[in-house]
Amino acid sequence: MNTYNCISWIIYSSINGSILVMGIFLLRHILKNRLQGTWNYYMWFLLIIRLISPYGFTKSFNLIFVMKNLLKNTYTKSSQGLVKTYFKGNNSGIRFNDMTKDYALSINKKIAYFNMDVLFSLWLIGAIIFFMIFIYTNIKSRKKYSSANVVKDNKILDIFKFCKEKTKVKSHLKLIKDDKIYSPMIYGIFKAYLILPERELKGLEEKDIRNIMLHEMVHYKSKDILVNIITTFIQIVHWFNPIIWIGFAKMRKDREIACDTKVLSYLESWEHKEYGETIIKLLRNYNNTRIETSFSVGFLHNRAYLKERINNIVSFKNRSKKRILVGSMAIFLLANVFLCDGKEKFNYLKDNIGRIPKNYEYEHVGKYFNGYEGTFVLYDMKNDKYHIYNESLSKKRVSPLSTFKIGISLVGLEEGIIKDENMIIPWNKEIYPFEEWNKDQNLKTAMKYSVNWYYEAVSSRIGHRTMKKYVDKMKYGNKFVSNNITRFWNESSLKISPIEQISFLRDFYAYKLPFSKENLDRVKEVIKVSKNNRGQLSGKTGTANVNNKNINGWFIGYVEKDDNTYFFATNINAIDKASGSAAKHITLSILKEKGIY
């Protein structure tokens, strides 16, 4: 994962987490006192899941998906609007490409101009600072508690043994005391200590000591220290987001109420009042200035939270079917709304497919990419070998642009929307700046001149659900078909890498795609470009013209020779002049040098 992907994931995750925190607060306000203390605590585990999981879990509805636009460029004008502007005398929105007929209308976007590397560096500095604080405080605490006094009082040890049996804590737990703390606590994971405040023991009765130990053993048995460590590391990652910190602060407070609730289930009803009195006794001398560590959980939090804890004790009731139902429904609702964003909807951040084929060799063809950042991938079918220039970009997903018109053609034919390559779709009477577009079109002319309105019409008739079905079956790139059915392939949701383009072309050529042989042959025929004494060249260009600049260009296809077939995919990008025509020129130069075409 590069710095762009890393910081994008962190920001996206942080936004999702923030909205989930607000959702939890809102739901709790609506339910008020209908939830038992433990359920309020369990809700926060959804926040942990949300912040450590890169994806959602189903294709369910998701309110927070609308926030993705904070990380993505947003469209401000449609190409139709630009055409109307052009004929009113302003032609700044139109770019004419060269004689290859690689026509493209400009898409205006709001682009966020900031350096992701700088942003990543700032985040990393903050994360390192918080991590060092975490290490320092825990090392200091470890040294302190490892040398504390072991409890030798037989009465206290008997209570300790009783509480272990009551809570069924079987693992070794060392009982120690410290005269510098005011609140009992559990410290450590692998070597755990139950630490008692030595100065407070003198004023406590046996029942108070029992209540304290039960509370701490419930913490220990519930693995609350482990949860504390996990949340601390999440806070380090999201150190810049105060909403996440507020959420986890509330979670720690709710953890104490949840712990109180579990302790009450071990006690008789007449003992509940005594448990509340124990909390009040300890709070009289409680000093809240101690440094919290991730490896400890304590009996008290602060005085301000006393009222809520006492109210929970007074209103305690054993679990009822109604409370369990309400709590389960609340968590299910939160999970379905805030966690289920669908793995596919996160794929726009996932630029890389991760792996390059093992059967490849590096191509030294950088001289042809002068002025462009780009990649060239060639697959030799006879020798089953890839030739790749610029491995990192060869696996980077970008918009397929007009190269996806191959896919649209196949779906249109298969669904009967396009009867055959000669079927005419009438011109929509919109005036376009390209003469070839301002007339009726069939599949052959629409592919040759890359006629956008033709493919927009076909896509509209196909519909979102059907298109999504075929894109999934084709395993095309990130397989993300947005609701904008006429533009999802053009600088929008659908993304594909050059290596994936090769895989698509190989399946297309070998009749392995979910289309009839007849329809595959029809599309093969209309993408034929030229022929010479070396072989037959087939392919399709694509250009991303954004804010009047050609920023991305594709040329994909294959060369059929007598004894072999070579598949290729070239992608280039630049501030300007990175068109499909330029990508085609680069490709033909490389193919000529290699003696392929």
Coordinates of C-alpha atoms in Angstrom, one line a residue:
M1 CA 0.0 0.0 0.0
N2 CA 1.5 3.3 -1.1
T3 CA 1.3 6.6 0.9
Y4 CA -1.8 7.8 -1.1
N5 CA -3.7 4.5 -0.4
C6 CA -2.6 4.5 3.2
I7 CA -3.7 8.1 4.1
S8 CA -6.8 7.7 2.0
W9 CA -7.8 4.6 3.9
I10 CA -7.1 6.3 7.3
I11 CA -9.2 9.4 6.3
Y12 CA -12.0 7.3 4.9
S13 CA -12.0 5.0 8.0
S14 CA -11.9 8.0 10.3
I15 CA -14.9 9.6 8.6
N16 CA -16.8 6.3 8.9
G17 CA -15.8 6.0 12.5
S18 CA -16.9 9.6 13.3
I19 CA -20.3 9.1 11.8
L20 CA -20.7 5.8 13.7
V21 CA -19.8 7.6 17.0
M22 CA -22.5 10.1 16.3
G23 CA -24.9 7.3 15.3
I24 CA -24.3 5.6 18.6
F25 CA -25.0 8.8 20.6
L26 CA -28.1 9.4 18.6
L27 CA -29.5 5.9 19.0
R28 CA -28.8 6.0 22.8
H29 CA -30.6 9.3 23.1
I30 CA -33.6 7.8 21.3
L31 CA -33.6 4.6 23.4
K32 CA -32.7 6.5 26.7
N33 CA -33.0 4.0 29.6
R34 CA -34.3 1.1 27.6
L35 CA -30.8 -0.5 27.3
Q36 CA -29.0 -2.4 30.0
G37 CA -25.5 -1.2 30.9
T38 CA -23.7 -4.0 29.1
W39 CA -25.5 -3.3 25.8
N40 CA -24.4 0.3 25.8
Y41 CA -20.8 -1.0 26.1
Y42 CA -21.2 -3.6 23.4
M43 CA -22.2 -1.0 20.9
W44 CA -18.7 0.5 21.0
F45 CA -17.2 -2.7 19.7
L46 CA -18.8 -1.8 16.3
L47 CA -16.5 1.2 16.3
I48 CA -13.5 -1.0 16.8
I49 CA -14.6 -3.2 14.0
R50 CA -15.3 -0.2 11.7
L51 CA -11.9 1.3 12.3
I52 CA -9.8 -1.8 11.9
S53 CA -11.7 -3.3 8.9
P54 CA -10.7 -1.9 5.5
Y55 CA -14.0 -3.1 4.0
G56 CA -17.7 -3.4 4.9
F57 CA -19.2 -6.8 5.1
T58 CA -22.2 -7.0 2.8
K59 CA -23.8 -5.2 -0.1
S60 CA -26.5 -3.8 2.2
F61 CA -27.5 -0.2 2.3
N62 CA -25.2 2.3 3.9
L63 CA -25.8 5.9 4.9
I64 CA -22.1 6.8 5.2
F65 CA -21.3 5.8 1.6
V66 CA -22.4 9.3 0.6
M67 CA -19.3 10.6 2.5
K68 CA -17.0 9.0 -0.1
N69 CA -17.3 12.2 -2.1
L70 CA -15.1 13.8 0.5
L71 CA -12.2 11.7 -0.8
K72 CA -13.2 11.7 -4.5
N73 CA -13.4 14.3 -7.2
T74 CA -17.0 15.4 -7.9
Y75 CA -18.5 16.3 -11.2
T76 CA -19.7 19.8 -11.8
K77 CA -20.8 19.8 -15.4
S78 CA -22.0 17.2 -17.9
S79 CA -20.6 16.9 -21.3
Q80 CA -24.0 17.9 -22.7
G81 CA -23.7 21.2 -20.9
L82 CA -20.3 21.7 -22.3
V83 CA -21.5 21.2 -25.8
K84 CA -24.2 23.8 -25.4
T85 CA -21.5 26.2 -24.0
Y86 CA -19.3 25.5 -27.0
F87 CA -22.0 26.6 -29.5
K88 CA -22.6 29.7 -27.6
G89 CA -19.1 30.8 -28.4
N90 CA -17.0 29.3 -25.6
N91 CA -15.0 26.3 -26.9
S92 CA -12.7 26.0 -23.9
G93 CA -14.5 22.8 -22.8
I94 CA -13.8 20.8 -26.0
R95 CA -10.6 19.0 -27.0
F96 CA -10.0 17.7 -30.5
N97 CA -7.8 14.7 -30.7
D98 CA -5.7 13.6 -33.7
M99 CA -6.5 11.7 -36.8
T100 CA -7.0 8.4 -34.9
K101 CA -10.5 9.7 -34.1
D102 CA -9.8 9.3 -30.4
Y103 CA -12.5 11.8 -29.6
A104 CA -13.2 12.9 -26.0
L105 CA -15.3 15.6 -24.4
S106 CA -13.9 17.4 -21.5
I107 CA -15.1 16.6 -18.0
N108 CA -14.8 19.4 -15.5
K109 CA -13.9 18.3 -12.0
K110 CA -13.1 19.9 -8.7
I111 CA -9.6 18.5 -7.9
A112 CA -8.1 18.7 -4.4
Y113 CA -4.6 20.0 -4.9
F114 CA -2.6 18.8 -1.9
N115 CA 0.4 16.6 -1.5
M116 CA -0.5 13.2 -0.1
D117 CA 3.1 12.6 0.8
V118 CA 3.2 15.7 3.0
L119 CA -0.1 14.7 4.6
F120 CA 1.2 11.2 5.2
S121 CA 4.3 12.6 6.8
L122 CA 2.3 14.8 9.2
W123 CA 0.1 11.9 10.2
L124 CA 3.2 9.7 10.7
I125 CA 4.9 12.3 13.0
G126 CA 1.8 12.5 15.1
A127 CA 1.4 8.7 15.3
I128 CA 5.0 8.3 16.4
I129 CA 4.7 10.9 19.1
F130 CA 1.6 9.2 20.6
F131 CA 3.2 5.8 20.2
M132 CA 6.3 7.0 22.2
I133 CA 4.0 8.3 24.9
F134 CA 2.3 4.9 25.0
I135 CA 5.6 3.1 25.4
Y136 CA 7.0 5.5 28.0
T137 CA 3.9 5.4 30.3
N138 CA 3.6 1.6 30.2
I139 CA 7.3 0.9 30.8
K140 CA 7.2 3.3 33.7
S141 CA 4.1 1.5 35.1
R142 CA 5.6 -1.9 34.6
K143 CA 8.7 -1.1 36.6
K144 CA 6.6 0.4 39.4
Y145 CA 4.1 -2.4 39.8
S146 CA 6.6 -5.3 39.4
S147 CA 8.3 -4.1 42.6
A148 CA 5.1 -3.4 44.6
N149 CA 4.4 -5.2 47.9
V150 CA 2.7 -8.6 47.9
V151 CA -0.4 -8.9 50.0
K152 CA 0.2 -11.2 53.0
D153 CA -2.9 -10.5 55.1
N154 CA -4.8 -13.8 55.4
K155 CA -8.2 -12.3 55.6
I156 CA -7.6 -10.4 52.3
L157 CA -6.1 -13.6 50.7
D158 CA -9.2 -15.6 51.8
I159 CA -11.5 -13.0 50.1
F160 CA -9.3 -13.1 47.1
K161 CA -9.6 -16.8 46.9
F162 CA -13.4 -16.6 47.3
C163 CA -13.8 -14.0 44.5
K164 CA -11.7 -16.1 42.1
E165 CA -13.9 -19.1 42.7
K166 CA -17.1 -16.9 42.4
T167 CA -16.0 -15.5 39.0
K168 CA -14.3 -18.8 38.0
V169 CA -11.0 -17.1 37.3
K170 CA -8.6 -20.0 37.1
S171 CA -5.4 -18.4 35.7
H172 CA -2.7 -17.0 37.9
L173 CA -3.4 -13.5 39.2
K174 CA -1.0 -11.9 41.6
L175 CA -2.4 -9.8 44.4
I176 CA -0.3 -6.8 45.4
K177 CA -0.8 -3.4 47.1
D178 CA 0.5 0.1 46.4
D179 CA 0.5 3.1 48.7
K180 CA 0.6 5.6 45.7
I181 CA -2.7 4.7 44.1
Y182 CA -6.3 5.6 45.2
S183 CA -8.2 3.2 42.9
P184 CA -7.9 -0.6 42.7
M185 CA -6.9 -1.9 39.3
I186 CA -6.0 -4.9 37.1
Y187 CA -2.6 -4.4 35.4
G188 CA -1.0 -6.6 32.7
I189 CA -2.0 -9.4 30.3
F190 CA 0.4 -12.3 30.4
K191 CA 1.6 -11.5 33.9
A192 CA -1.4 -9.8 35.6
Y193 CA -1.7 -8.1 38.9
L194 CA -4.7 -7.1 41.0
I195 CA -3.4 -4.0 42.7
L196 CA -5.1 -2.7 45.9
P197 CA -4.7 0.9 47.2
E198 CA -2.8 0.3 50.4
R199 CA -3.8 3.5 52.2
E200 CA -7.5 2.8 51.5
L201 CA -7.5 -0.7 52.8
K202 CA -7.6 0.5 56.4
G203 CA -10.9 2.2 56.1
L204 CA -12.6 -0.6 54.2
E205 CA -14.7 -3.5 55.5
E206 CA -14.4 -7.1 54.2
K207 CA -17.6 -6.7 52.1
D208 CA -16.0 -3.6 50.4
I209 CA -12.8 -5.6 49.6
R210 CA -14.9 -8.4 48.3
N211 CA -16.8 -5.9 46.0
I212 CA -13.6 -4.4 44.8
M213 CA -12.0 -7.8 43.9
L214 CA -15.2 -9.0 42.2
H215 CA -15.2 -5.8 40.0
E216 CA -11.5 -6.2 39.1
M217 CA -11.9 -9.9 38.3
V218 CA -14.8 -9.2 36.0
H219 CA -12.5 -6.8 34.2
Y220 CA -9.8 -9.5 34.0
K221 CA -12.2 -12.2 32.9
S222 CA -13.7 -9.9 30.2
K223 CA -10.3 -9.2 28.7
D224 CA -10.9 -5.5 29.1
I225 CA -7.1 -4.8 29.2
L226 CA -6.7 -6.4 25.7
V227 CA -9.6 -4.2 24.5
N228 CA -8.0 -1.2 26.1
I229 CA -4.7 -1.9 24.2
I230 CA -6.6 -2.3 20.9
T231 CA -8.5 0.9 21.3
T232 CA -5.3 2.7 22.3
F233 CA -3.6 1.7 19.1
I234 CA -6.6 2.7 17.1
Q235 CA -6.5 6.1 18.8
I236 CA -2.8 6.4 17.8
V237 CA -3.8 5.8 14.2
H238 CA -6.6 8.3 14.4
W239 CA -4.8 10.8 16.7
F240 CA -6.0 13.7 14.6
N241 CA -9.7 13.0 15.1
P242 CA -11.2 14.2 18.4
I243 CA -14.5 12.5 17.6
I244 CA -12.8 9.1 17.7
W245 CA -11.2 10.0 21.0
I246 CA -14.5 11.1 22.5
G247 CA -16.1 7.9 21.4
F248 CA -13.5 5.7 23.1
A249 CA -13.5 7.9 26.2
K250 CA -17.3 7.2 26.4
M251 CA -16.6 3.5 25.8
R252 CA -14.2 3.3 28.8
K253 CA -16.9 4.9 31.0
D254 CA -19.5 2.5 29.7
R255 CA -17.1 -0.3 30.4
E256 CA -17.2 0.5 34.1
I257 CA -21.0 0.4 34.1
A258 CA -21.0 -2.9 32.2
C259 CA -18.6 -4.3 34.7
D260 CA -20.8 -3.0 37.6
T261 CA -23.7 -4.8 35.9
K262 CA -21.9 -8.1 35.7
V263 CA -20.7 -7.8 39.4
L264 CA -24.3 -7.3 40.5
S265 CA -25.3 -10.6 38.8
Y266 CA -22.9 -12.3 41.2
L267 CA -24.4 -10.6 44.3
E268 CA -27.7 -11.0 46.1
S269 CA -30.2 -8.3 45.6
W270 CA -29.7 -7.0 49.2
E271 CA -26.0 -6.7 48.5
H272 CA -26.5 -4.3 45.6
K273 CA -26.8 -1.3 48.0
E274 CA -23.5 -2.3 49.7
Y275 CA -21.8 -2.4 46.3
G276 CA -22.9 1.2 45.6
E277 CA -21.7 2.3 49.0
T278 CA -18.2 0.8 48.3
I279 CA -17.9 3.0 45.2
I280 CA -18.9 6.1 47.2
K281 CA -16.4 5.3 49.9
L282 CA -13.5 5.0 47.5
L283 CA -14.5 8.2 45.6
R284 CA -14.2 10.3 48.8
N285 CA -10.4 10.2 48.6
Y286 CA -10.1 9.5 44.9
N287 CA -7.4 11.4 43.1
N288 CA -7.9 11.5 39.3
T289 CA -4.5 12.8 38.5
R290 CA -2.8 9.4 37.9
I291 CA -1.6 8.6 34.4
E292 CA -3.9 6.1 32.6
T293 CA -2.1 3.2 30.9
S294 CA -3.3 0.8 28.2
F295 CA -2.3 -2.2 30.3
S296 CA -4.6 -1.3 33.2
V297 CA -8.3 -1.0 34.1
G298 CA -9.5 0.4 37.3
F299 CA -12.4 0.3 39.7
L300 CA -13.2 4.1 39.4
H301 CA -13.2 6.5 36.6
N302 CA -14.1 9.9 38.1
R303 CA -16.6 11.6 40.4
A304 CA -18.5 13.1 37.5
Y305 CA -19.6 9.6 36.4
L306 CA -20.7 8.5 39.9
K307 CA -24.4 9.4 39.4
E308 CA -24.8 7.3 36.3
R309 CA -23.1 4.3 38.0
I310 CA -25.3 4.6 41.1
N311 CA -28.4 4.9 38.9
N312 CA -27.4 1.7 37.1
I313 CA -27.0 -0.1 40.4
V314 CA -30.4 1.1 41.8
S315 CA -32.2 0.2 38.6
F316 CA -30.4 -3.1 38.0
K317 CA -32.6 -5.9 36.8
N318 CA -31.5 -9.4 35.8
R319 CA -31.5 -9.9 32.0
S320 CA -35.0 -10.0 30.5
K321 CA -36.0 -11.1 27.1
K322 CA -37.2 -7.6 26.3
R323 CA -33.9 -6.0 27.2
I324 CA -31.9 -8.6 25.3
L325 CA -34.2 -8.0 22.3
V326 CA -33.8 -4.2 22.4
G327 CA -30.1 -4.5 22.8
S328 CA -29.7 -7.0 19.9
M329 CA -31.9 -4.9 17.6
A330 CA -29.9 -1.7 18.4
I331 CA -26.6 -3.4 17.6
F332 CA -28.0 -5.0 14.5
L333 CA -29.4 -1.7 13.3
L334 CA -26.1 0.1 13.9
A335 CA -24.1 -2.7 12.2
N336 CA -26.3 -2.8 9.1
V337 CA -26.4 1.0 8.6
F338 CA -22.8 1.8 9.5
L339 CA -20.7 -1.3 8.8
C340 CA -22.3 -2.7 5.6
D341 CA -20.9 -0.5 2.9
G342 CA -19.9 -3.4 0.7
K343 CA -16.3 -4.4 -0.2
E344 CA -16.8 -3.2 -3.7
K345 CA -17.6 0.3 -2.6
F346 CA -14.2 0.7 -1.0
N347 CA -12.4 -0.5 -4.1
Y348 CA -12.1 3.1 -5.5
L349 CA -9.4 3.6 -2.8
K350 CA -7.7 0.3 -3.6
D351 CA -5.6 1.3 -6.7
N352 CA -3.5 -1.8 -6.8
I353 CA -4.4 -5.4 -7.4
G354 CA -1.3 -6.4 -5.5
R355 CA 0.5 -8.9 -7.6
I356 CA 2.5 -9.0 -10.8
P357 CA 2.5 -12.3 -12.7
K358 CA 5.6 -14.4 -11.9
N359 CA 6.2 -15.3 -15.6
Y360 CA 7.4 -11.8 -16.7
E361 CA 10.5 -10.0 -17.7
Y362 CA 11.2 -6.3 -17.5
E363 CA 11.0 -4.2 -20.6
H364 CA 13.4 -1.3 -21.1
V365 CA 11.2 0.9 -23.2
G366 CA 11.2 4.0 -21.1
K367 CA 12.6 6.1 -24.0
Y368 CA 9.2 6.0 -25.6
F369 CA 7.5 7.5 -22.6
N370 CA 9.2 10.8 -22.8
G371 CA 7.1 13.4 -21.0
Y372 CA 4.7 10.8 -19.6
E373 CA 4.4 8.6 -16.6
G374 CA 3.1 5.3 -17.8
T375 CA 3.3 1.6 -18.2
F376 CA 3.4 -1.0 -21.0
V377 CA 2.3 -4.6 -20.6
L378 CA 2.7 -7.2 -23.3
Y379 CA 1.6 -10.8 -23.1
D380 CA 3.2 -13.4 -25.4
M381 CA 0.6 -16.1 -25.7
K382 CA 2.8 -18.8 -27.3
N383 CA 5.5 -18.5 -24.7
D384 CA 3.2 -17.7 -21.8
K385 CA 5.3 -14.7 -20.8
Y386 CA 4.6 -11.1 -19.7
H387 CA 6.8 -8.2 -20.7
I388 CA 6.3 -5.2 -18.4
Y389 CA 7.6 -1.7 -18.2
N390 CA 7.0 0.1 -14.9
E391 CA 5.7 -2.7 -12.6
S392 CA 4.1 -0.3 -10.1
L393 CA 1.8 1.4 -12.6
S394 CA 1.1 -1.9 -14.4
K395 CA -1.0 -2.9 -11.4
K396 CA -2.5 0.5 -10.6
R397 CA -6.2 0.7 -11.3
V398 CA -7.5 3.8 -13.2
S399 CA -10.6 4.5 -15.2
P400 CA -10.9 2.4 -18.4
L401 CA -12.4 5.3 -20.3
S402 CA -13.5 4.4 -23.8
T403 CA -11.7 1.0 -23.7
F404 CA -14.7 -0.2 -21.8
K405 CA -16.8 0.3 -24.9
I406 CA -15.7 -3.2 -25.8
G407 CA -17.6 -4.4 -22.7
I408 CA -20.6 -2.3 -23.4
S409 CA -20.8 -3.6 -26.9
L410 CA -20.7 -7.2 -25.7
V411 CA -23.5 -6.6 -23.1
G412 CA -25.6 -4.7 -25.6
L413 CA -25.4 -7.5 -28.2
E414 CA -26.0 -10.2 -25.6
E415 CA -29.1 -8.5 -24.2
G416 CA -30.5 -7.9 -27.7
I417 CA -30.3 -4.1 -27.4
I418 CA -27.9 -4.1 -30.3
K419 CA -29.3 -6.6 -32.8
D420 CA -26.1 -6.8 -34.9
E421 CA -23.2 -4.6 -36.0
N422 CA -25.4 -2.9 -38.7
M423 CA -28.3 -2.0 -36.4
I424 CA -28.8 1.8 -36.4
I425 CA -29.4 3.8 -33.3
P426 CA -30.8 7.2 -34.4
W427 CA -28.8 10.4 -33.7
N428 CA -30.2 12.2 -30.6
K429 CA -30.1 15.5 -32.5
E430 CA -27.6 17.0 -30.0
I431 CA -25.0 19.0 -31.8
Y432 CA -21.5 17.7 -31.0
P433 CA -18.2 19.3 -32.1
F434 CA -17.2 16.1 -34.0
E435 CA -18.8 15.8 -37.4
E436 CA -18.8 12.0 -37.2
W437 CA -21.0 12.1 -34.1
N438 CA -23.8 14.2 -35.6
K439 CA -25.5 11.3 -37.5
D440 CA -27.1 7.9 -37.0
Q441 CA -24.7 5.3 -35.8
N442 CA -24.3 1.5 -35.9
L443 CA -21.8 -0.5 -33.8
K444 CA -19.1 -0.3 -36.4
T445 CA -19.2 3.5 -36.7
A446 CA -19.8 4.1 -33.0
M447 CA -16.7 2.0 -32.1
K448 CA -14.5 3.6 -34.9
Y449 CA -15.3 7.2 -33.8
S450 CA -15.8 6.4 -30.1
V451 CA -19.3 8.0 -30.1
N452 CA -20.2 8.7 -26.5
W453 CA -23.9 9.4 -27.0
Y454 CA -24.3 6.0 -28.7
Y455 CA -22.8 4.1 -25.8
E456 CA -24.6 6.2 -23.3
A457 CA -27.9 5.2 -25.0
V458 CA -26.9 1.6 -25.0
S459 CA -25.9 1.7 -21.3
S460 CA -29.2 3.4 -20.3
R461 CA -31.2 0.6 -22.0
I462 CA -29.0 -2.1 -20.4
G463 CA -29.7 -0.7 -16.9
H464 CA -27.7 -0.7 -13.7
R465 CA -28.6 -4.1 -12.4
T466 CA -27.9 -5.9 -15.7
M467 CA -24.7 -4.1 -16.3
K468 CA -23.5 -4.9 -12.8
K469 CA -24.3 -8.5 -13.4
Y470 CA -22.1 -8.7 -16.5
V471 CA -19.3 -6.6 -15.1
D472 CA -19.2 -9.1 -12.2
K473 CA -19.2 -12.1 -14.5
M474 CA -16.4 -10.5 -16.6
K475 CA -14.4 -9.9 -13.4
Y476 CA -13.7 -6.5 -14.8
G477 CA -11.3 -4.5 -12.6
N478 CA -12.8 -3.3 -9.3
K479 CA -16.3 -4.3 -10.7
F480 CA -17.8 -1.1 -9.3
V481 CA -20.7 0.1 -11.4
S482 CA -22.1 3.3 -9.9
N483 CA -25.7 4.5 -10.3
N484 CA -24.5 6.9 -13.0
I485 CA -25.0 4.2 -15.7
T486 CA -24.0 6.5 -18.6
R487 CA -20.7 7.6 -17.1
F488 CA -19.4 5.0 -14.6
W489 CA -16.5 4.0 -17.0
N490 CA -15.4 7.5 -17.7
E491 CA -13.4 9.0 -14.8
S492 CA -15.9 7.7 -12.3
S493 CA -16.4 4.5 -10.3
L494 CA -15.1 1.7 -12.6
K495 CA -11.3 1.1 -12.4
I496 CA -9.0 -1.4 -14.0
S497 CA -5.2 -1.9 -14.1
P498 CA -3.2 -2.6 -17.3
I499 CA -2.5 -6.2 -16.1
E500 CA -6.2 -6.7 -15.6
Q501 CA -6.8 -5.3 -19.1
I502 CA -4.6 -8.0 -20.5
S503 CA -6.6 -10.7 -18.5
F504 CA -9.8 -9.2 -19.9
L505 CA -8.5 -9.3 -23.5
R506 CA -7.2 -12.8 -23.1
D507 CA -10.6 -14.0 -22.0
F508 CA -12.2 -12.0 -24.7
Y509 CA -10.0 -13.5 -27.4
A510 CA -10.3 -17.1 -26.0
Y511 CA -14.2 -16.9 -25.8
K512 CA -14.1 -17.3 -22.0
L513 CA -16.3 -14.3 -21.3
P514 CA -20.0 -14.9 -20.6
F515 CA -21.2 -14.0 -24.2
S516 CA -22.0 -16.0 -27.2
K517 CA -19.3 -16.8 -29.8
E518 CA -21.3 -14.9 -32.4
N519 CA -21.4 -11.7 -30.3
L520 CA -17.7 -12.0 -29.4
D521 CA -16.8 -12.4 -33.1
R522 CA -18.9 -9.3 -33.9
V523 CA -17.0 -7.1 -31.4
K524 CA -13.7 -8.6 -32.5
E525 CA -14.5 -7.5 -36.0
V526 CA -15.4 -3.9 -35.1
I527 CA -12.2 -3.3 -33.1
K528 CA -9.9 -4.3 -35.9
V529 CA -7.6 -1.3 -36.6
S530 CA -5.2 -2.1 -39.4
K531 CA -3.2 -4.9 -41.0
N532 CA 0.3 -5.2 -42.5
N533 CA 2.6 -8.0 -43.6
R534 CA 3.4 -8.8 -39.9
G535 CA -0.1 -9.3 -38.7
Q536 CA -3.6 -8.0 -37.8
L537 CA -3.8 -5.2 -35.2
S538 CA -7.0 -4.9 -33.1
G539 CA -7.5 -2.4 -30.3
K540 CA -9.3 0.5 -28.6
T541 CA -8.1 3.8 -27.4
G542 CA -9.4 5.9 -24.5
T543 CA -8.7 9.4 -23.3
A544 CA -9.5 11.2 -20.0
N545 CA -10.0 14.9 -20.8
V546 CA -10.4 16.7 -17.4
N547 CA -10.7 20.4 -17.1
N548 CA -9.6 20.8 -20.7
K549 CA -6.5 18.7 -20.3
N550 CA -5.8 15.2 -21.5
I551 CA -4.5 13.6 -18.3
N552 CA -4.8 9.9 -19.1
G553 CA -4.6 7.8 -22.2
W554 CA -5.1 4.1 -23.0
F555 CA -4.4 1.8 -25.9
I556 CA -5.3 -1.8 -25.4
G557 CA -5.6 -4.7 -27.9
Y558 CA -3.7 -7.5 -29.6
V559 CA -1.7 -8.5 -32.6
E560 CA -2.6 -11.7 -34.4
K561 CA 0.3 -13.3 -36.3
D562 CA 0.4 -16.6 -38.1
D563 CA 2.1 -18.4 -35.2
N564 CA 1.3 -16.3 -32.2
T565 CA -0.9 -13.6 -30.6
Y566 CA 0.4 -10.7 -28.5
F567 CA -1.8 -8.8 -26.1
F568 CA -0.9 -5.3 -25.0
A569 CA -2.1 -2.6 -22.7
T570 CA -0.5 0.9 -22.6
N571 CA -1.5 3.5 -20.1
I572 CA 0.0 7.0 -19.8
N573 CA -0.8 10.0 -17.6
A574 CA 0.5 13.6 -17.4
I575 CA -0.7 17.1 -16.6
D576 CA -1.7 17.4 -20.3
K577 CA -1.4 15.7 -23.7
A578 CA -1.7 12.2 -22.3
S579 CA -4.3 11.0 -24.8
G580 CA -5.3 7.6 -26.3
S581 CA -3.7 8.7 -29.5
A582 CA -0.4 9.3 -27.7
A583 CA -0.7 5.9 -26.0
K584 CA -1.3 4.3 -29.4
H585 CA 1.8 6.0 -30.9
I586 CA 3.9 4.7 -28.0
T587 CA 2.5 1.2 -28.4
L588 CA 3.1 1.0 -32.1
S589 CA 6.7 2.2 -31.7
I590 CA 7.4 -0.5 -29.2
L591 CA 5.7 -3.2 -31.2
K592 CA 7.7 -2.1 -34.3
E593 CA 11.0 -2.3 -32.3
K594 CA 10.1 -5.8 -31.1
G595 CA 9.2 -6.9 -34.6
I596 CA 5.7 -7.7 -33.6
Y597 CA 3.8 -5.2 -35.8

